[in-house]
Amino acid sequence: MTSRAEAILYMVYNPEEFTNYDDHESALYIQLHELIERAIAEGDDPIMLIEEYLGVIYNSGDTTDEIATFLFQSDAMHKALWTLQTNWDTMDEHLPGNSRMFWEIDKEEAVQLYAQVTLRTYLEMLACQDQ
């Protein structure tokens, strides 16, 4: 990850190092579910947050899966995933594991940042891609 924004968008917990884009993408989809569930538990309205940050009209159901699927299929998320795919396509596979996992972000900083990510901060980074 070359920036704080990319770290927020692409960092996920996985016990093993990813070996391909598809596994990374799947983990991001699972993480969206977790962020949405945590937002609901903390009293936030994930639908309102999505509409506010991404400037879209939400037109899906109200389950966690429906909200995550809507977000995953949004233009902002497609742009983020395209960038992630490009990063995977151009990654030097001969780099040591930590370099591939954290890229230009220090490991301790990455762990701290990951612990602070919420649905709100995730949506902020998605929205910032277009600016």
Coordinates of C-alpha atoms in Angstrom, one line a residue:
M1 CA 0.0 0.0 0.0
T2 CA 1.5 3.3 -1.0
S3 CA -0.6 5.5 1.1
R4 CA -2.7 5.7 4.3
A5 CA -5.9 5.7 2.1
E6 CA -4.9 2.5 0.3
A7 CA -4.0 0.9 3.6
I8 CA -7.5 1.7 4.9
L9 CA -9.2 0.4 1.7
Y10 CA -7.2 -2.7 1.2
M11 CA -6.0 -3.9 4.6
V12 CA -7.8 -6.9 5.9
Y13 CA -7.1 -9.5 8.6
N14 CA -6.1 -12.8 7.1
P15 CA -4.1 -15.5 9.0
E16 CA -2.0 -16.2 5.8
E17 CA -0.5 -14.0 3.2
F18 CA -2.7 -13.6 0.1
T19 CA -1.3 -15.2 -3.0
N20 CA -3.7 -13.6 -5.5
Y21 CA -6.1 -10.8 -6.1
D22 CA -9.3 -13.0 -5.9
D23 CA -8.6 -14.0 -2.4
H24 CA -7.9 -10.5 -1.4
E25 CA -11.1 -9.3 -3.0
S26 CA -13.1 -11.9 -1.2
A27 CA -11.6 -10.9 2.2
L28 CA -12.5 -7.3 1.5
Y29 CA -16.1 -8.4 0.9
I30 CA -16.2 -10.2 4.2
Q31 CA -14.6 -7.1 5.9
L32 CA -17.4 -4.9 4.5
H33 CA -19.9 -7.1 6.3
E34 CA -17.9 -6.8 9.5
L35 CA -17.7 -3.0 9.2
I36 CA -21.4 -2.7 8.6
E37 CA -22.3 -5.0 11.5
R38 CA -20.0 -3.0 13.8
A39 CA -21.5 0.3 12.6
I40 CA -25.0 -1.0 13.4
A41 CA -23.9 -2.2 16.8
E42 CA -22.4 1.2 17.6
G43 CA -25.7 2.9 16.6
D44 CA -24.7 4.2 13.1
D45 CA -27.0 3.9 10.1
P46 CA -24.8 2.3 7.4
I47 CA -27.3 3.2 4.7
M48 CA -27.3 6.8 5.6
L49 CA -23.4 6.7 5.8
I50 CA -23.2 5.2 2.3
E51 CA -25.6 7.8 0.8
E52 CA -23.8 10.6 2.6
Y53 CA -20.2 9.7 1.8
L54 CA -20.7 8.3 -1.7
G55 CA -23.4 10.6 -2.8
V56 CA -25.6 7.8 -4.0
I57 CA -29.2 6.8 -3.4
Y58 CA -29.4 3.5 -1.7
N59 CA -32.0 1.2 -3.4
S60 CA -31.5 -2.2 -1.8
G61 CA -32.6 -4.2 1.3
D62 CA -31.7 -3.6 4.9
T63 CA -29.8 -6.8 5.8
T64 CA -26.0 -6.7 6.3
D65 CA -25.5 -8.8 3.2
E66 CA -27.7 -6.5 1.0
I67 CA -25.9 -3.4 2.3
A68 CA -22.5 -4.9 1.8
T69 CA -23.4 -6.1 -1.7
F70 CA -24.7 -2.7 -2.6
L71 CA -21.5 -1.1 -1.4
F72 CA -19.3 -3.7 -3.1
Q73 CA -21.1 -3.0 -6.4
S74 CA -20.8 0.8 -6.1
D75 CA -18.8 2.8 -8.6
A76 CA -16.4 4.0 -5.8
M77 CA -15.7 0.4 -4.8
H78 CA -15.3 -0.7 -8.4
K79 CA -12.6 2.0 -8.7
A80 CA -10.9 0.9 -5.5
L81 CA -11.0 -2.8 -6.6
W82 CA -9.6 -1.8 -10.1
T83 CA -6.7 -0.1 -8.3
L84 CA -6.1 -3.1 -6.1
Q85 CA -6.2 -5.4 -9.2
T86 CA -3.6 -3.1 -10.9
N87 CA -1.4 -3.3 -7.7
W88 CA -1.6 -7.1 -7.8
D89 CA -0.8 -7.2 -11.5
T90 CA 2.3 -5.0 -11.1
M91 CA 3.5 -6.4 -7.8
D92 CA 7.0 -7.9 -7.7
E93 CA 6.5 -11.4 -6.4
H94 CA 10.2 -11.6 -5.4
L95 CA 9.7 -9.0 -2.7
P96 CA 9.8 -10.3 0.9
G97 CA 6.5 -11.1 2.5
N98 CA 6.4 -8.0 4.7
S99 CA 7.0 -5.8 1.7
R100 CA 4.1 -7.4 -0.1
M101 CA 1.8 -7.2 2.9
F102 CA 2.6 -3.6 4.1
W103 CA 4.3 -2.1 1.0
E104 CA 5.4 1.4 2.0
I105 CA 3.5 1.5 5.3
D106 CA 5.4 0.6 8.5
K107 CA 4.0 -2.7 10.1
E108 CA 3.3 -1.1 13.4
E109 CA 1.5 1.8 11.8
A110 CA -0.5 -0.6 9.6
V111 CA -1.6 -2.6 12.7
Q112 CA -2.6 0.6 14.5
L113 CA -4.4 1.9 11.4
Y114 CA -6.3 -1.3 10.9
A115 CA -7.6 -1.2 14.5
Q116 CA -9.0 2.2 13.9
V117 CA -10.9 1.5 10.7
T118 CA -14.7 1.9 10.9
L119 CA -17.3 2.0 8.2
R120 CA -17.2 5.8 8.4
T121 CA -13.4 5.9 7.8
Y122 CA -13.7 3.3 5.1
L123 CA -16.3 5.3 3.2
E124 CA -14.3 8.5 3.7
M125 CA -11.4 6.9 1.8
L126 CA -13.7 5.5 -0.9
A127 CA -15.1 9.0 -1.4
C128 CA -11.7 10.6 -1.5
Q129 CA -10.6 8.5 -4.5
D130 CA -12.6 10.8 -6.8
Q131 CA -11.0 14.0 -5.5

